[in-house]
mmCIF file of C-alpha atoms in Angstrom:
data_model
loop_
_atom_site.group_PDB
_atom_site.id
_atom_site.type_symbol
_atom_site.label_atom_id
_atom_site.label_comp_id
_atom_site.label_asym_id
_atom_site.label_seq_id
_atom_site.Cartn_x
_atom_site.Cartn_y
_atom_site.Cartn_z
ATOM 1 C CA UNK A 1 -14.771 -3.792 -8.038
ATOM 2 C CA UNK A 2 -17.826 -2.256 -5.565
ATOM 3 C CA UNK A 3 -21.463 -2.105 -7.142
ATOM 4 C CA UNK A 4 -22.306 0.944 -9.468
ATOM 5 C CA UNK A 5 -24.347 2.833 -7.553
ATOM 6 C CA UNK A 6 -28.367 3.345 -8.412
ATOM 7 C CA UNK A 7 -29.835 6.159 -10.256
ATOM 8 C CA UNK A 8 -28.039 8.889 -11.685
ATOM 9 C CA UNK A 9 -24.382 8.789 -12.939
ATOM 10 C CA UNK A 10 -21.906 11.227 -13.334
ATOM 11 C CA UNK A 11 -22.994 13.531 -15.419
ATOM 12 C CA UNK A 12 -25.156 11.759 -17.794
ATOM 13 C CA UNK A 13 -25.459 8.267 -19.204
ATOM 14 C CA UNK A 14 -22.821 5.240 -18.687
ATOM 15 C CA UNK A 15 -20.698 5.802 -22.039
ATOM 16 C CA UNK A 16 -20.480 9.702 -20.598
ATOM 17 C CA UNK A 17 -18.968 8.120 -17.123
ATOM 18 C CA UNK A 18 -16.748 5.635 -18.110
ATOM 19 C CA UNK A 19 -15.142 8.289 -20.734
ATOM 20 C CA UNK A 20 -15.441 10.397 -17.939
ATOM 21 C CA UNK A 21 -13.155 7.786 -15.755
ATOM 22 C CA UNK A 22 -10.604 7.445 -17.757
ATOM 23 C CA UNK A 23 -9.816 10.608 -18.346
ATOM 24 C CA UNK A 24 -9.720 11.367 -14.500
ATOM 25 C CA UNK A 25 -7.335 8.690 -14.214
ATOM 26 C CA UNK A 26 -5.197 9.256 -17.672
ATOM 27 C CA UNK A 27 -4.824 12.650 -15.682
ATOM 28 C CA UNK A 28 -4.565 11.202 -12.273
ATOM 29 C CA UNK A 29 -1.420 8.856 -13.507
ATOM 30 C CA UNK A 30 0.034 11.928 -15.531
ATOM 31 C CA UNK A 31 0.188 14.445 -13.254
ATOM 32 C CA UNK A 32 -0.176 12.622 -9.863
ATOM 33 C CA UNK A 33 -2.464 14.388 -7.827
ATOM 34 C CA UNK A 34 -6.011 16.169 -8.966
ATOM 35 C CA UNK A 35 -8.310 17.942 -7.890
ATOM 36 C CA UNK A 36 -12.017 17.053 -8.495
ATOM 37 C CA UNK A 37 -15.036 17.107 -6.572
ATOM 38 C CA UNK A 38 -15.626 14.458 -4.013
ATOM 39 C CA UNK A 39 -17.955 12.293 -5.986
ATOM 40 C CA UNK A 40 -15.777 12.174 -8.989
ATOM 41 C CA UNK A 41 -12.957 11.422 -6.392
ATOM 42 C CA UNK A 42 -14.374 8.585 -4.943
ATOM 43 C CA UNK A 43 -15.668 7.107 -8.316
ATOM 44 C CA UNK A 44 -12.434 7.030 -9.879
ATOM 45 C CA UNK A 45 -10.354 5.620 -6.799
ATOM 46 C CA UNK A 46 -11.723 1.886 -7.894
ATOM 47 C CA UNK A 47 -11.441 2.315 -11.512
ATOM 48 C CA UNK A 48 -7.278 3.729 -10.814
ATOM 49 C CA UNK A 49 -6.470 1.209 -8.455
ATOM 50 C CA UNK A 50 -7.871 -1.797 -10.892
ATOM 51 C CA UNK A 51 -5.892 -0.165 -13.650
ATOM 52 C CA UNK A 52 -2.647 -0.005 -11.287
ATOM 53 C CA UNK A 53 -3.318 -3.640 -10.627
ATOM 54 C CA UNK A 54 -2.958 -4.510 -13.923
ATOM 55 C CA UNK A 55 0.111 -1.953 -14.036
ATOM 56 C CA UNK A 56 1.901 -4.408 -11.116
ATOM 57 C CA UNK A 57 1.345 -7.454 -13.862
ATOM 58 C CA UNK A 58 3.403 -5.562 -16.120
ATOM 59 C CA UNK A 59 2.154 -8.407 -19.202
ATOM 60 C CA UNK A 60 1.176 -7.564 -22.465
ATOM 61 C CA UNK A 61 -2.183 -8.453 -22.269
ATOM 62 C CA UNK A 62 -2.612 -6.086 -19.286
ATOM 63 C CA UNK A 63 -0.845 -3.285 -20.894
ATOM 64 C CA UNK A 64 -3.257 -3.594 -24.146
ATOM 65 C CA UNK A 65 -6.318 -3.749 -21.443
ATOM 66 C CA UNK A 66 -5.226 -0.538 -19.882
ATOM 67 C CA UNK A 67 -4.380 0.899 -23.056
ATOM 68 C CA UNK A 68 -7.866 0.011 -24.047
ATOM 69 C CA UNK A 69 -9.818 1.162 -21.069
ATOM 70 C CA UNK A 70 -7.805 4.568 -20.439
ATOM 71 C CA UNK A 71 -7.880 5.220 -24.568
ATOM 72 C CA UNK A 72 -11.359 4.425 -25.217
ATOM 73 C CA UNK A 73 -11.832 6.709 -28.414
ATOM 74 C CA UNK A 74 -8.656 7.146 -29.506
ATOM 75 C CA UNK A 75 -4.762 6.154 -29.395
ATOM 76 C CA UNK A 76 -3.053 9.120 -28.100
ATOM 77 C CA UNK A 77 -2.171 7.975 -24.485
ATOM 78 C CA UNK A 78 0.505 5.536 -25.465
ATOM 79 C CA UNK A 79 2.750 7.991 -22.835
ATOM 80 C CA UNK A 80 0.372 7.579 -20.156
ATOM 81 C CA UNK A 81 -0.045 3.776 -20.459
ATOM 82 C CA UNK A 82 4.255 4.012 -21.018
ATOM 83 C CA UNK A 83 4.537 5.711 -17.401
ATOM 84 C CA UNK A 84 1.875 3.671 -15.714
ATOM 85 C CA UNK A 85 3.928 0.263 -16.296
ATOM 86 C CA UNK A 86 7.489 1.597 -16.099
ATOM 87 C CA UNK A 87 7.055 4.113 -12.717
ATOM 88 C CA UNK A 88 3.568 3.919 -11.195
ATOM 89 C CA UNK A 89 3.354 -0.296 -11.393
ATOM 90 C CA UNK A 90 6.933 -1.026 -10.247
ATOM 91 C CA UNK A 91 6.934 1.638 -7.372
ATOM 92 C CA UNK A 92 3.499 0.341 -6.119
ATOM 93 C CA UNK A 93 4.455 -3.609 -6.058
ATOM 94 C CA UNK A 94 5.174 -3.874 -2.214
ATOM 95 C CA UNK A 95 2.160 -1.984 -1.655
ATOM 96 C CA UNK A 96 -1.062 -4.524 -1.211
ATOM 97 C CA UNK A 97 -3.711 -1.907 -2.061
ATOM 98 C CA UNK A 98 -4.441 1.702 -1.351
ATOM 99 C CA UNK A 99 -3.089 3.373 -4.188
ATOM 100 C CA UNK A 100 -4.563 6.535 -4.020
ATOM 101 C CA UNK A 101 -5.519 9.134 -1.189
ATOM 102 C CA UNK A 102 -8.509 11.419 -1.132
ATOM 103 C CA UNK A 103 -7.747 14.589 0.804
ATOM 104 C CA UNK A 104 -11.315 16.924 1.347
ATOM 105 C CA UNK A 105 -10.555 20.684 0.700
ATOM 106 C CA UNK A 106 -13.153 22.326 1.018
ATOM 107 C CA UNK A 107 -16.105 23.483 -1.160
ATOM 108 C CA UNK A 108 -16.100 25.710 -4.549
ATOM 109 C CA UNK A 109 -16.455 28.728 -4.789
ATOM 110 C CA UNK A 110 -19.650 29.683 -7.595
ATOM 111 C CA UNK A 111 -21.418 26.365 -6.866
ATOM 112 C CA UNK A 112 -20.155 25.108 -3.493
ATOM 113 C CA UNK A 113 -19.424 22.003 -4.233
ATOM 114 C CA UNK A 114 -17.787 20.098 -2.253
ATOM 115 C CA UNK A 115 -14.006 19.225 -3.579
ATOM 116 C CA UNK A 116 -11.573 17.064 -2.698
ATOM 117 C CA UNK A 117 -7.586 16.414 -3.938
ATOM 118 C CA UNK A 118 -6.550 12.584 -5.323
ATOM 119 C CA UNK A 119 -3.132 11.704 -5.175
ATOM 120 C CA UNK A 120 -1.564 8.540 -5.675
ATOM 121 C CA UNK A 121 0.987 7.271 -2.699
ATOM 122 C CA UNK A 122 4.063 7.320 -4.038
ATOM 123 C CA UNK A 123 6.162 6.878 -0.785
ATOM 124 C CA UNK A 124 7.364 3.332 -0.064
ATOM 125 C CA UNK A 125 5.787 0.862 2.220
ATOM 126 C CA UNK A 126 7.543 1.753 5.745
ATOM 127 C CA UNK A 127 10.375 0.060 6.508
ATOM 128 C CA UNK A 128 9.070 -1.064 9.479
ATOM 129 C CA UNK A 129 6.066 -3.309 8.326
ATOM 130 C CA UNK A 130 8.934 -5.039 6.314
ATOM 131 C CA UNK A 131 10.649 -6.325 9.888
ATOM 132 C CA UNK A 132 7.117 -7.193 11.006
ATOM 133 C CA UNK A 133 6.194 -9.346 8.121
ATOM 134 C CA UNK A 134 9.943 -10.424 8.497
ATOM 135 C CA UNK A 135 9.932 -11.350 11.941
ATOM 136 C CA UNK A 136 6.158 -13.086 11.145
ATOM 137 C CA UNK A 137 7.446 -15.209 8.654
ATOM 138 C CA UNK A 138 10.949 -15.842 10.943
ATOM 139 C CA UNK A 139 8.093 -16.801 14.281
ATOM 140 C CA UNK A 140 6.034 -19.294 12.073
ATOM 141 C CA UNK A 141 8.619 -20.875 10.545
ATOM 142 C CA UNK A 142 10.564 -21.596 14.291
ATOM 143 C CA UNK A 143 7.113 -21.847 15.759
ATOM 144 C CA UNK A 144 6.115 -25.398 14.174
ATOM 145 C CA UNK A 145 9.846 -26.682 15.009
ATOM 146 C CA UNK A 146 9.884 -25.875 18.867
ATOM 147 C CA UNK A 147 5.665 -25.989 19.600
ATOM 148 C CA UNK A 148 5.454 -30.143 19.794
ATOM 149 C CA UNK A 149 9.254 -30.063 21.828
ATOM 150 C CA UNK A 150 7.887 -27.052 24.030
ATOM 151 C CA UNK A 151 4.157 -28.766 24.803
ATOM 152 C CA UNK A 152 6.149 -31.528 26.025
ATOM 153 C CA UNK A 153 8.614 -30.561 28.352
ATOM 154 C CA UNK A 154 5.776 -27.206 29.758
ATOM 155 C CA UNK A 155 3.155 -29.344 31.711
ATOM 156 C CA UNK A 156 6.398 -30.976 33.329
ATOM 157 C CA UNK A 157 8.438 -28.305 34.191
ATOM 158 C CA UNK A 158 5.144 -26.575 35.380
ATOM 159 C CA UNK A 159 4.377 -29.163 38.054
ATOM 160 C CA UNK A 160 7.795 -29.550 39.566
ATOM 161 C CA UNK A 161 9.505 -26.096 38.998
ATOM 162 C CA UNK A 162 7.268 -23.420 40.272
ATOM 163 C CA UNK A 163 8.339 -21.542 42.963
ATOM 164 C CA UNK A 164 12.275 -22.456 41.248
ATOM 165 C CA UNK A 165 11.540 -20.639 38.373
ATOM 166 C CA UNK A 166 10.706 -17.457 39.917
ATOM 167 C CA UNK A 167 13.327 -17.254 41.888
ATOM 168 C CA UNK A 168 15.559 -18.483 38.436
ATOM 169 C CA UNK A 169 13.644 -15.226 36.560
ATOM 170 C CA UNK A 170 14.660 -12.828 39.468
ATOM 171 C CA UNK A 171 18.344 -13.458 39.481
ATOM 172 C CA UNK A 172 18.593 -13.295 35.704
ATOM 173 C CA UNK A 173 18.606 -10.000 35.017
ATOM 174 C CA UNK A 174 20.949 -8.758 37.799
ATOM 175 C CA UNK A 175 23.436 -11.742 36.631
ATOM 176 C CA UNK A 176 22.852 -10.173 32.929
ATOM 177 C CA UNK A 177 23.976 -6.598 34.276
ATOM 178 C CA UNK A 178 27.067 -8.114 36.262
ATOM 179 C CA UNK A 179 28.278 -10.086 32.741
ATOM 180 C CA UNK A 180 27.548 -7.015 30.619
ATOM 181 C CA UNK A 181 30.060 -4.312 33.236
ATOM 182 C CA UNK A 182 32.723 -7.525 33.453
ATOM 183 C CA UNK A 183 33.697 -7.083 29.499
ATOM 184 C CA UNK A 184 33.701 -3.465 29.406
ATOM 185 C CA UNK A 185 35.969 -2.930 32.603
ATOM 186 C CA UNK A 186 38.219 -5.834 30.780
ATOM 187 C CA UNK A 187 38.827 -2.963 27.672
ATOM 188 C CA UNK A 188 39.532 -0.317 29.565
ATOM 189 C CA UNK A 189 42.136 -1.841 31.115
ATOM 190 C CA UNK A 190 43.676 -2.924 27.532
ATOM 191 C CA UNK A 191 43.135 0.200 26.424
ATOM 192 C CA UNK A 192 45.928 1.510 29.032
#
């Protein structure tokens, strides 16, 4: 968790603040999206992303430190706690961090401050950083089998096989083309 900052805090002394907190995010996790001023925003996206953490655990003891933090003074957010661990914790597990999203709006009208909407992400890590880490995990696990065979046999092949590989990498891809027509002229002729 970042440093508090120095000097004032929101809105009066540190018992005021971390109330403060955990009512943002008891409203943040009930409703899904807020809309605060920017300072409050960015104050409370640590605090909701530790408590999410603790969410993804999904133990006991984490549920009774959530239930602790976000209920301070009283009991009544059993519901909250209820929806952080069953929805919020298991929809967020792929996700390694950045929970929440601040979106600036603009400033208020009366005292111009300067406001801003917090929302968690609900939408699912894309599908296509799965294949990446996939294919990651697929290239080191080949890598360490084929790196001390392919060291061995490169410096070789180097020396000798120059200008023969070339020549090898030019005819590929028109032999390629020639073997991909030959099967699909052999079905349309079974097709008649």
């Amino acid at each position: 968790m970042p440093t508090p900052t120095k000097g004032p805090r929101l809105g009066g002394g540190p018992a005021h603040e971390r109330i403060m907190l955990a009512n943002l995010s008891a409203n943040l996790f009930e409703h899904k999206k807020i809309t605060t001023t920017v300072t409050k925003a960015k104050r409370l996206r640590p605090f909701a992303e530790r408590l999410i953490t603790f969410a993804k655990k999904g133990d006991l003891a984490s549920r009774r430190k959530v239930q602790g933090i976000i209920s301070a003074k009283n009991r009544t957010n059993k519901t909250i706690v209820h929806e952080l661990f069953t929805v919020i914790g298991p929809a967020m597990a792929e996700r390694e961090g950045g929970y929440t999203r601040i979106t600036k709006i603009g400033n208020r009208h009366g005292d111009n401050a300067p406001m801003a909407v917090i929302e968690l992400v609900m939408e699912p890590v894309s599908p296509k950083q799965a294949v990446v880490k996939e294919a990651e995990k697929a290239a080191e696990t080949a890598a360490p089998a084929e790196a001390p065979v392919a060291a061995a046999e490169a410096p070789a092949a180097e020396a000798s096989d120059a200008p023969a590989a070339d020549a090898e990498a030019a005819e590929a891809p028109a032999a390629d083309a020639e073997a991909a027509e030959a099967p699909a002229a052999e079905e349309k002729t079974e097709e008649k």
